[in-house]
Coordinates of C-alpha atoms in Angstrom, one line a residue:
M299 CA 33.6 33.3 16.0
P300 CA 32.1 36.7 14.9
S301 CA 32.0 39.4 17.5
L302 CA 28.5 40.2 18.9
S303 CA 27.5 43.7 19.9
A304 CA 25.6 44.3 23.1
E305 CA 22.6 45.5 21.1
T306 CA 22.5 42.4 18.8
A307 CA 22.9 40.1 21.9
Y308 CA 19.9 41.8 23.5
L309 CA 17.8 41.4 20.4
F310 CA 18.3 37.7 20.4
R311 CA 18.0 37.1 24.1
H312 CA 14.3 36.7 24.6
A313 CA 11.8 35.1 22.2
L314 CA 9.1 37.8 22.5
L315 CA 11.6 40.7 22.3
R316 CA 13.3 39.0 19.4
E317 CA 10.0 38.7 17.5
G318 CA 9.0 42.3 18.3
A319 CA 12.5 43.6 17.3
Y320 CA 12.3 41.4 14.1
Q321 CA 9.1 42.9 12.9
L322 CA 10.4 46.5 13.4
Q323 CA 13.4 46.0 11.2
L324 CA 13.5 47.3 7.6
P325 CA 13.7 44.5 5.0
A326 CA 17.4 45.1 4.4
D327 CA 18.2 45.1 8.2
R328 CA 16.1 42.0 8.6
A329 CA 18.1 40.2 5.9
A330 CA 21.3 41.2 7.6
L331 CA 20.1 39.7 10.8
H332 CA 19.3 36.4 9.0
A333 CA 22.7 36.4 7.4
L334 CA 24.3 37.1 10.8
S335 CA 22.3 34.2 12.4
L336 CA 23.4 31.9 9.6
E337 CA 27.0 32.8 10.2
L338 CA 26.7 32.5 14.0
I339 CA 25.0 29.2 14.1
E340 CA 27.5 27.6 11.7
A341 CA 30.4 29.0 13.7
V342 CA 29.0 27.9 17.1
L343 CA 27.9 24.4 16.0
G344 CA 30.9 23.7 13.7
D345 CA 30.9 20.0 12.7
H346 CA 27.4 19.6 14.4
A347 CA 25.8 22.3 12.2
D348 CA 23.7 19.5 10.5
E349 CA 21.6 19.4 13.7
A350 CA 20.3 22.9 12.8
A351 CA 19.9 22.3 9.0
T352 CA 16.3 23.4 8.8
E353 CA 17.0 26.6 10.7
L354 CA 20.1 27.3 8.6
A355 CA 18.2 26.9 5.4
R356 CA 15.5 29.2 6.7
H357 CA 18.0 31.9 7.6
A358 CA 19.8 31.7 4.3
R359 CA 16.4 31.9 2.4
F360 CA 15.3 35.0 4.2
A361 CA 18.8 36.6 4.0
W362 CA 18.7 36.6 0.2
Q363 CA 14.9 37.0 -0.4
T364 CA 14.5 40.1 1.7
G365 CA 17.8 41.8 1.2
T366 CA 20.0 43.3 -1.5
A367 CA 23.2 41.6 -0.5
E368 CA 26.0 41.3 -3.1
N369 CA 26.5 37.7 -2.1
T370 CA 22.9 36.6 -3.1
A371 CA 24.2 33.6 -5.1
E372 CA 26.3 32.5 -2.1
L373 CA 23.3 32.7 0.2
Q374 CA 21.1 30.8 -2.3
G375 CA 23.8 28.1 -2.4
Y376 CA 23.7 27.9 1.4
E377 CA 19.9 27.6 1.4
L378 CA 20.1 24.7 -1.2
R379 CA 22.9 23.0 0.7
W380 CA 21.0 23.0 4.1
S381 CA 17.7 22.3 2.5
L382 CA 19.1 19.1 1.0
V383 CA 20.6 18.1 4.4
A384 CA 17.3 18.8 6.2
L385 CA 15.3 16.9 3.5
R386 CA 17.4 13.8 4.1
Q387 CA 16.9 14.1 7.9
A388 CA 13.1 14.6 7.4
Q389 CA 13.0 11.5 5.2
A390 CA 14.9 9.4 7.8
R391 CA 12.3 10.3 10.5
F392 CA 9.3 10.1 8.1
D393 CA 8.3 13.7 8.9
G394 CA 5.9 14.0 5.9
D395 CA 5.1 17.7 6.2
A396 CA 8.7 18.7 6.5
E397 CA 9.6 16.4 3.6
V398 CA 7.0 18.2 1.4
A399 CA 8.2 21.7 2.4
L400 CA 11.9 21.0 2.1
A401 CA 11.6 19.2 -1.3
D402 CA 9.6 22.3 -2.5
A403 CA 12.4 24.5 -1.4
V404 CA 14.9 22.5 -3.4
I405 CA 12.7 22.5 -6.5
E406 CA 12.2 26.3 -6.3
S407 CA 15.9 27.1 -5.5
P408 CA 17.4 29.4 -8.1
V409 CA 20.7 27.6 -8.0
A410 CA 19.6 24.0 -7.9
N411 CA 20.5 22.0 -11.0
G412 CA 18.0 20.0 -13.1
E413 CA 18.9 16.7 -11.5
Q414 CA 18.4 18.1 -8.0
R415 CA 15.0 19.6 -9.0
C416 CA 13.8 16.3 -10.6
D417 CA 14.9 14.2 -7.7
A418 CA 13.3 16.5 -5.1
C419 CA 10.0 16.6 -7.1
Y420 CA 10.0 12.8 -7.4
Q421 CA 10.5 12.4 -3.7
R422 CA 7.9 15.1 -2.9
A423 CA 5.3 13.3 -5.1
N424 CA 6.0 9.9 -3.4
T425 CA 5.7 11.5 0.0
L426 CA 2.4 13.1 -0.9
Q427 CA 1.2 9.7 -2.2
R428 CA 2.2 8.0 1.1
L429 CA 0.3 10.7 3.1
G430 CA -2.8 10.1 1.1
R431 CA -2.7 13.5 -0.6
W432 CA -3.2 11.9 -4.0
Q433 CA -4.3 15.0 -6.0
E434 CA -1.3 16.9 -4.9
A435 CA 0.9 13.9 -5.7
R436 CA -0.6 13.8 -9.2
D437 CA 0.1 17.5 -9.6
D438 CA 3.7 16.9 -8.6
F439 CA 4.1 13.9 -11.0
H440 CA 2.9 16.2 -13.8
R441 CA 5.4 18.8 -12.6
L442 CA 8.1 16.1 -12.6
A443 CA 7.3 15.3 -16.2
Q444 CA 7.8 19.0 -17.2
L445 CA 11.1 19.2 -15.2
A446 CA 12.3 16.0 -16.9
E447 CA 11.4 17.4 -20.3
R448 CA 13.5 20.5 -19.7
Q449 CA 16.3 18.4 -18.2
A450 CA 16.0 15.9 -21.1
S451 CA 15.9 13.2 -18.4
V452 CA 14.3 10.0 -19.8
L453 CA 14.7 8.4 -16.3
Y454 CA 12.6 11.0 -14.5
R455 CA 10.1 11.1 -17.3
G456 CA 9.6 7.4 -16.8
H457 CA 9.2 7.9 -13.0
A458 CA 6.5 10.5 -13.7
I459 CA 4.6 8.2 -16.1
Y460 CA 4.7 5.3 -13.7
G461 CA 3.7 7.5 -10.7
L462 CA 0.7 8.8 -12.6
G463 CA -0.2 5.3 -13.7
Y464 CA -0.1 4.0 -10.2
L465 CA -2.4 6.8 -9.0
D466 CA -4.7 6.0 -11.9
W467 CA -4.9 2.4 -10.6
L468 CA -5.5 3.5 -7.0
G469 CA -8.4 5.7 -8.1
G470 CA -9.9 2.9 -10.3
H471 CA -9.0 4.4 -13.7
V472 CA -7.7 1.1 -14.9
D473 CA -7.6 1.8 -18.7
D474 CA -5.6 5.0 -18.0
C475 CA -3.2 3.0 -15.9
D476 CA -2.7 0.4 -18.7
R477 CA -2.0 3.2 -21.2
R478 CA 0.6 4.8 -19.0
L479 CA 2.4 1.6 -18.1
E480 CA 2.6 0.7 -21.8
E481 CA 4.1 4.1 -22.4
W482 CA 6.6 3.6 -19.6
L483 CA 7.6 0.2 -20.8
Q484 CA 8.3 1.5 -24.3
L485 CA 10.3 4.4 -22.8
T486 CA 12.5 2.0 -20.8
R487 CA 13.1 -0.2 -23.9
E488 CA 14.3 2.9 -25.8
M489 CA 16.7 3.7 -22.9
D490 CA 18.6 0.5 -23.4
N491 CA 19.1 0.3 -19.7
E492 CA 18.9 -3.2 -18.2
H493 CA 18.1 -2.0 -14.7
E494 CA 15.3 0.3 -15.7
L495 CA 13.8 -2.3 -18.0
A496 CA 13.9 -4.9 -15.3
S497 CA 12.2 -2.5 -12.9
A498 CA 9.5 -1.7 -15.4
M499 CA 8.8 -5.4 -16.1
L500 CA 8.5 -6.2 -12.4
A501 CA 6.2 -3.3 -11.8
I502 CA 4.0 -4.3 -14.7
G503 CA 4.0 -7.8 -13.3
M504 CA 2.6 -6.5 -10.0
M505 CA -0.1 -4.7 -12.0
R506 CA -1.0 -8.1 -13.5
F507 CA -1.2 -9.4 -10.0
N508 CA -3.6 -6.6 -9.1
R509 CA -5.8 -7.9 -11.9
G510 CA -5.8 -11.4 -10.4
D511 CA -3.3 -12.9 -12.8
V512 CA -1.0 -14.3 -10.2
K513 CA 0.7 -16.8 -12.6
T514 CA 1.8 -14.2 -15.1
A515 CA 3.0 -12.0 -12.3
L516 CA 5.0 -14.8 -10.7
D517 CA 6.5 -15.8 -14.1
V518 CA 7.6 -12.2 -14.7
H519 CA 9.3 -12.0 -11.3
Q520 CA 11.1 -15.3 -11.7
Q521 CA 12.5 -14.1 -15.0
W522 CA 13.4 -10.5 -14.2
L523 CA 14.2 -10.5 -10.4
P524 CA 17.6 -12.3 -10.9
R525 CA 18.5 -9.7 -13.6
L526 CA 17.5 -6.8 -11.3
K527 CA 19.6 -8.2 -8.4
K528 CA 22.8 -7.6 -10.5
T529 CA 22.3 -3.8 -10.4
A530 CA 19.8 -2.9 -7.8
D531 CA 20.5 -1.0 -4.6
E532 CA 19.2 -2.3 -1.3
K533 CA 16.0 -0.2 -1.4
T534 CA 15.0 -1.3 -4.8
L535 CA 15.9 -4.9 -4.1
L536 CA 13.9 -5.1 -0.8
R537 CA 10.8 -3.7 -2.5
N538 CA 10.9 -6.3 -5.3
L539 CA 11.8 -9.1 -2.9
F540 CA 8.8 -8.2 -0.9
N541 CA 6.6 -8.2 -4.0
F542 CA 8.0 -11.6 -4.9
G543 CA 7.1 -12.9 -1.4
V544 CA 3.5 -11.7 -1.9
L545 CA 3.3 -13.6 -5.2
L546 CA 4.7 -16.7 -3.7
Q547 CA 2.2 -16.6 -0.9
E548 CA -0.7 -16.1 -3.2
S549 CA 0.6 -19.1 -5.2
G550 CA 0.7 -21.3 -2.2
H551 CA 4.5 -21.4 -1.8
F552 CA 4.3 -20.4 1.9
A553 CA 7.8 -21.5 2.9
Q554 CA 9.4 -19.7 0.0
A555 CA 7.2 -16.6 0.7
E556 CA 8.4 -16.4 4.3
E557 CA 12.0 -16.7 3.1
A558 CA 11.5 -13.8 0.7
Y559 CA 9.8 -11.7 3.4
R560 CA 12.5 -12.4 5.9
E561 CA 15.3 -11.3 3.5
A562 CA 13.3 -8.2 2.5
L563 CA 12.7 -7.4 6.2
R564 CA 16.5 -7.7 6.9
L565 CA 17.2 -5.2 4.1
A566 CA 14.4 -2.8 5.2
R567 CA 15.9 -2.6 8.7
A568 CA 19.4 -2.4 7.4
C569 CA 18.6 0.8 5.4
S570 CA 16.0 2.2 7.8
Q571 CA 13.1 1.8 5.5
R572 CA 10.3 1.9 8.1
D573 CA 7.5 2.1 5.6
H574 CA 8.6 -1.1 3.8
E575 CA 9.3 -2.7 7.2
G576 CA 5.7 -2.2 8.2
S577 CA 4.3 -3.6 4.9
I578 CA 6.5 -6.7 5.2
L579 CA 5.5 -7.3 8.8
G580 CA 1.9 -7.1 7.6
S581 CA 2.4 -9.7 5.0
L582 CA 4.1 -12.0 7.6
G583 CA 0.9 -11.5 9.6
T584 CA -1.3 -12.6 6.7
L585 CA 1.0 -15.6 6.2
C586 CA 0.5 -16.6 9.9
K587 CA -3.2 -16.2 9.5
V588 CA -3.3 -18.6 6.6
R589 CA -1.3 -21.0 8.7
R590 CA -3.8 -20.5 11.6
Q591 CA -1.2 -19.0 13.8
Y592 CA -3.5 -16.2 14.9
D593 CA -1.7 -14.8 18.0
Q594 CA 1.5 -14.4 15.9
A595 CA -0.6 -12.9 13.1
L596 CA -2.0 -10.2 15.3
E597 CA 1.4 -9.4 16.7
F598 CA 2.8 -8.8 13.2
L599 CA -0.3 -6.9 12.0
N600 CA -0.5 -4.6 15.0
E601 CA 3.1 -3.7 14.7
S602 CA 2.5 -3.0 11.0
V603 CA -0.3 -0.7 11.9
R604 CA 1.8 1.2 14.4
I605 CA 4.6 1.7 11.8
A606 CA 2.1 2.9 9.1
Q607 CA 0.7 5.4 11.7
E608 CA 4.3 6.5 12.5
V609 CA 5.3 7.2 8.9
G610 CA 1.9 8.6 7.8
N611 CA 1.0 5.8 5.4
R612 CA -2.8 6.1 5.6
R613 CA -3.5 3.5 2.9
G614 CA -1.0 1.0 4.4
R615 CA -2.7 1.4 7.8
A616 CA -6.1 0.8 6.3
I617 CA -4.9 -2.4 4.5
Q618 CA -3.4 -3.8 7.7
L619 CA -6.5 -3.0 9.7
T620 CA -8.5 -5.0 7.1
N621 CA -6.1 -7.9 7.7
I622 CA -6.6 -7.6 11.5
G623 CA -10.4 -7.7 10.9
T624 CA -10.0 -11.0 9.0
V625 CA -8.1 -12.5 11.9
Y626 CA -10.9 -11.4 14.3
Q627 CA -13.4 -13.1 12.1
Q628 CA -11.4 -16.3 12.1
L629 CA -11.4 -16.1 15.9
G630 CA -15.1 -15.6 16.1
R631 CA -14.7 -11.9 17.2
T632 CA -17.1 -10.8 14.4
R633 CA -18.3 -7.6 16.0
E634 CA -14.8 -6.4 16.5
A635 CA -14.1 -7.3 12.9
L636 CA -17.1 -5.4 11.6
E637 CA -16.1 -2.3 13.6
T638 CA -12.6 -2.5 12.2
Y639 CA -13.9 -2.8 8.6
E640 CA -16.2 0.2 9.0
N641 CA -13.2 2.3 10.1
V642 CA -11.3 1.1 7.0
V643 CA -14.3 2.1 4.8
R644 CA -14.2 5.7 6.2
E645 CA -10.5 6.0 5.7
A646 CA -10.7 4.5 2.1
M647 CA -13.4 6.9 1.2
E648 CA -11.4 9.9 2.4
L649 CA -8.4 8.6 0.3
S650 CA -10.5 7.5 -2.7
A651 CA -8.6 4.2 -2.4
L652 CA -10.9 2.0 -4.5
S653 CA -9.3 -1.4 -4.0
T654 CA -9.0 -0.9 -0.2
Y655 CA -12.7 0.3 -0.2
A656 CA -13.8 -2.7 -2.2
S657 CA -12.0 -5.2 0.0
A658 CA -13.5 -3.6 3.2
R659 CA -17.0 -3.6 1.7
G660 CA -16.7 -7.3 0.9
N661 CA -15.4 -8.1 4.4
I662 CA -18.3 -6.1 5.9
G663 CA -20.6 -8.3 3.9
L664 CA -19.1 -11.5 5.2
A665 CA -19.2 -10.2 8.8
C666 CA -22.9 -9.2 8.4
L667 CA -23.7 -12.7 7.2
Q668 CA -22.1 -14.2 10.3
L669 CA -24.2 -11.8 12.4
G670 CA -27.4 -12.9 10.6
R671 CA -27.9 -9.7 8.6
C672 CA -28.4 -11.5 5.3
Q673 CA -29.8 -8.7 3.2
E674 CA -27.2 -6.3 4.3
A675 CA -24.5 -8.9 3.5
V676 CA -25.9 -9.3 0.0
A677 CA -25.9 -5.6 -0.6
Q678 CA -22.3 -5.1 0.7
L679 CA -21.0 -8.1 -1.3
R680 CA -22.7 -7.0 -4.5
E681 CA -21.2 -3.5 -4.2
S682 CA -17.8 -5.0 -3.6
A683 CA -18.1 -7.3 -6.6
E684 CA -19.1 -4.4 -8.8
L685 CA -16.0 -2.4 -7.6
W686 CA -13.7 -5.3 -8.4
Q687 CA -15.2 -5.5 -11.8
R688 CA -14.5 -1.9 -12.3
L689 CA -10.9 -2.5 -11.2
K690 CA -10.7 -5.5 -13.6
D691 CA -9.4 -7.7 -10.9
A692 CA -10.9 -11.1 -11.9
S693 CA -9.5 -13.0 -8.9
W694 CA -10.9 -10.7 -6.3
E695 CA -14.2 -10.4 -8.2
A696 CA -14.6 -14.2 -8.4
Y697 CA -13.8 -14.5 -4.6
T698 CA -16.4 -11.8 -3.8
R699 CA -19.0 -13.4 -6.0
C700 CA -18.4 -16.7 -4.2
G701 CA -19.2 -14.9 -0.9
L702 CA -22.2 -13.2 -2.5
A703 CA -23.4 -16.7 -3.6
R704 CA -23.2 -17.9 -0.1
A705 CA -25.1 -14.9 1.3
L706 CA -27.8 -15.5 -1.3
R707 CA -27.9 -19.2 -0.5
M708 CA -28.3 -18.5 3.2
S709 CA -31.2 -16.1 2.2
G710 CA -32.9 -18.9 0.2
A711 CA -32.2 -17.3 -3.1
Y712 CA -30.8 -20.4 -4.8
D713 CA -31.2 -19.3 -8.4
A714 CA -29.5 -16.0 -7.8
A715 CA -26.7 -17.8 -6.0
A716 CA -26.2 -20.1 -8.9
G717 CA -25.9 -17.1 -11.2
E718 CA -23.1 -15.6 -9.1
L719 CA -21.2 -18.9 -9.1
A720 CA -21.5 -19.1 -12.9
A721 CA -20.2 -15.5 -13.1
G722 CA -17.3 -16.4 -10.8
R723 CA -16.4 -19.5 -12.9
G724 CA -16.4 -17.4 -16.0
L725 CA -14.0 -14.9 -14.5
L726 CA -11.5 -17.7 -13.7
E727 CA -11.4 -19.2 -17.2
G728 CA -7.9 -19.3 -18.5
M729 CA -6.5 -18.4 -15.1
E730 CA -4.6 -20.7 -12.7
S731 CA -6.3 -19.4 -9.6
V732 CA -6.8 -22.8 -7.9
L733 CA -7.8 -21.7 -4.5
D734 CA -10.6 -19.5 -5.9
E735 CA -11.7 -22.4 -8.1
F736 CA -11.8 -24.6 -5.0
M737 CA -13.9 -22.1 -3.1
L738 CA -16.4 -21.8 -6.0
R739 CA -16.7 -25.5 -6.3
C740 CA -17.3 -25.9 -2.5
E741 CA -20.0 -23.3 -2.7
A742 CA -21.6 -25.1 -5.7
A743 CA -21.7 -28.3 -3.6
H744 CA -23.3 -26.6 -0.7
L745 CA -25.9 -25.1 -3.1
A746 CA -26.6 -28.6 -4.5
L747 CA -27.3 -29.9 -0.9
A748 CA -29.5 -26.9 -0.2
R749 CA -31.6 -27.8 -3.2
G750 CA -32.0 -31.3 -1.9
E751 CA -29.6 -32.9 -4.3
N752 CA -26.9 -35.4 -3.2
G753 CA -24.0 -33.2 -4.3
M754 CA -21.9 -36.1 -5.4
A755 CA -20.9 -34.6 -8.8
E756 CA -20.0 -31.3 -7.1
H757 CA -18.1 -33.1 -4.4
A758 CA -16.0 -34.9 -7.0
A759 CA -15.2 -31.6 -8.6
V760 CA -14.1 -30.2 -5.2
R761 CA -11.9 -33.3 -4.6
E762 CA -10.3 -32.9 -8.0
V763 CA -9.0 -29.5 -7.1
F764 CA -8.1 -30.3 -3.5
D765 CA -6.1 -33.3 -4.6
S766 CA -4.0 -31.1 -6.9
F767 CA -2.9 -28.9 -3.9
D768 CA 0.5 -28.9 -2.4
E769 CA 0.8 -29.2 1.3
A770 CA 0.4 -25.5 2.0
Y771 CA -2.8 -25.1 0.1
S772 CA -4.1 -28.4 1.5
Q773 CA -3.7 -27.2 5.0
A774 CA -5.4 -23.9 4.1
A775 CA -8.4 -25.6 2.5
A776 CA -8.8 -28.7 4.6
Q777 CA -11.4 -27.2 7.0
D778 CA -13.7 -26.2 4.1
L779 CA -13.5 -29.7 2.7
V780 CA -14.2 -31.3 6.1
Q781 CA -17.3 -29.1 6.5
L782 CA -18.6 -30.0 3.1
E783 CA -18.1 -33.7 3.6
Q784 CA -19.8 -33.6 7.0
A785 CA -22.8 -31.9 5.5
M786 CA -23.0 -34.5 2.8
R787 CA -23.0 -37.3 5.4
I788 CA -25.8 -35.6 7.3
A789 CA -27.8 -35.2 4.1
A790 CA -27.2 -38.8 3.1
A791 CA -28.5 -40.0 6.5
G792 CA -31.6 -37.9 6.1
G793 CA -30.5 -35.3 8.6
R794 CA -31.4 -31.6 8.5
L795 CA -29.1 -29.0 7.0
V796 CA -29.4 -25.2 7.1
H797 CA -29.4 -24.1 3.4
G798 CA -26.9 -26.8 2.6
A799 CA -24.7 -26.3 5.7
C800 CA -24.2 -28.2 9.0
R801 CA -26.0 -26.4 11.8
E802 CA -22.8 -26.2 13.9
H803 CA -21.0 -24.4 11.1
V804 CA -23.6 -21.6 11.0
S805 CA -23.2 -18.8 13.6
N806 CA -25.9 -18.5 16.2
E807 CA -26.9 -15.1 15.0
L808 CA -27.3 -16.4 11.4
L809 CA -29.2 -19.4 12.6
K810 CA -31.7 -17.3 14.5
A811 CA -32.2 -15.0 11.5
I812 CA -32.9 -18.0 9.2
E813 CA -35.2 -19.9 11.6
G814 CA -37.2 -16.8 12.5

C-alpha cells in the first residue's frame, strides 16, 4: 500500500476540510490528488475494488483531465475500465440517471474503441427511451447511426434505424416508422445473418400487431421464432417469447399464451431483467382479467406497476395502470377506474405516448358512459377513435368505434350509432379479428332492438361468430351473448328496454341520466 504523509491524511480526514483543501489546489496538484486517490482505493479494496467503480472512474477522469501527467493514456484506460464496470452495475439496479451518465463517459472516452462506443450509445438510447426522455433517445439513436457509420458496423446501424422507427411509432408518425422498418429489413437481408433477419422479422411482426393485424403477426412469429431460438441469448429469447404470448392471448389461445408468459418470466428472473419481468406480470394480469379472475389479475398488475416504478419505465407504468382501471370497471368500481385513467392521460401527455393516450381516452369514455355522462363519453370515444385512425391500428379503432356506437345509442342518436358500426365493420374487412367482429354484431343487435325491430337477423349474425369461437373466446364472450338474448326475450314479450338494453344491465347512474 502507498505511504501516506501526515499532511495528505489530514486533507482527506474531514469532508468539509477536504472540499476546502480541494478547491485551493492548483489544477496540477488537484490531478495528483485524484491519481493518488485512485491508487489508494484500488490498493485498499483489492479484489473488492468493483464496489467503488463509479468513484474510481471519477478519480481517473479528473486525474487526466486536469493534470499534465505523462501517464495520461494509462489514466484514460483506468477511467474507461471503471466506467464500464460501473455501467454494468447501474444497469443491474436500473439506476437510469447513472446509466445515462456512465454510458456517456464511455462514448466520450479517448481510448474507447468503436465497438465500445456504439454499444454504450445503444444502451444509453434505450435507457432514455425507458425513462420517457424520448427526444434525447432520438438524438442518441442519430448519434449511434453516425458512430456505426464510422465503425462500418451494419449491426449498430440497424439498431439505430429500428430505434428511430420505434420512437416514430410511439409518437404517432406511422409512415416514418414504416419507412425505417423497411430500411432495417433490407439492411438485415444484406447482412446475410440469420439471427438478425429473424429479429427483424419478429419486430416487424409486432408492428403489424400494433396495426391490429394479429393473424399476420402470429404467422410471422410461428415461422421465425423457432429459427431465432437456435441463436438467441436469454434476453432476446425472453423478449420474443413474451411477444408471442401476447399474440396468442389476442388470438384466443389463452392456455398457450400463459405457457409462453411463464417461460418468458422464468428467463426474465434468471437473467435479472426486471423491466421485462414487470411487463410479463402485467400480461398475466390481463389474461386473468379475461378469465374473470379479478383478484389474481390485480395482484399481477399491481406488482407490474411497482416494478415499472422501480426501473423508471414510465410508459410501462401507464399501460399497467390502464389495465388496472379496466379491472376496476369489471368490478363496478367505476369512479376508481376513471381516476386511474385520468392519471394515465396526464402521464401519456407528458411522454407524448400516443397509443397509451388513445387507450386511456377510450377507457375514460366507457367509464363516463357507466356514470351517466353520455355526451362526455361520446366526446372521449370520438377523440380516441381519431387517434387510433392516425396510428393506423384498425383493430383498436374498430373496438373504439363500437364503444362510441354504444354511447351514441344510449344518447338516442341511433343513426349516428349505425354510422360508427358501419365504419367499424369496414375497418375489419379482410382481417381475422373475430372478437371485434362479435362485439360489433352484438352492438348492431342492440341498436336494432332500440329501434323497435326484433333483431332476429342481427342475433343470427352474432350466433354465427360466437359458434365459431373456441372455448377460451366462448367464455370471454358468453356474458355479452346472454345479455343480448335476455334483451331479445324482453322485447318479444312486449317488455320495456332502455335503448335496446335490459334495465338491469344499465348502471344506475346511466339509467338516471337517460330517464331524466
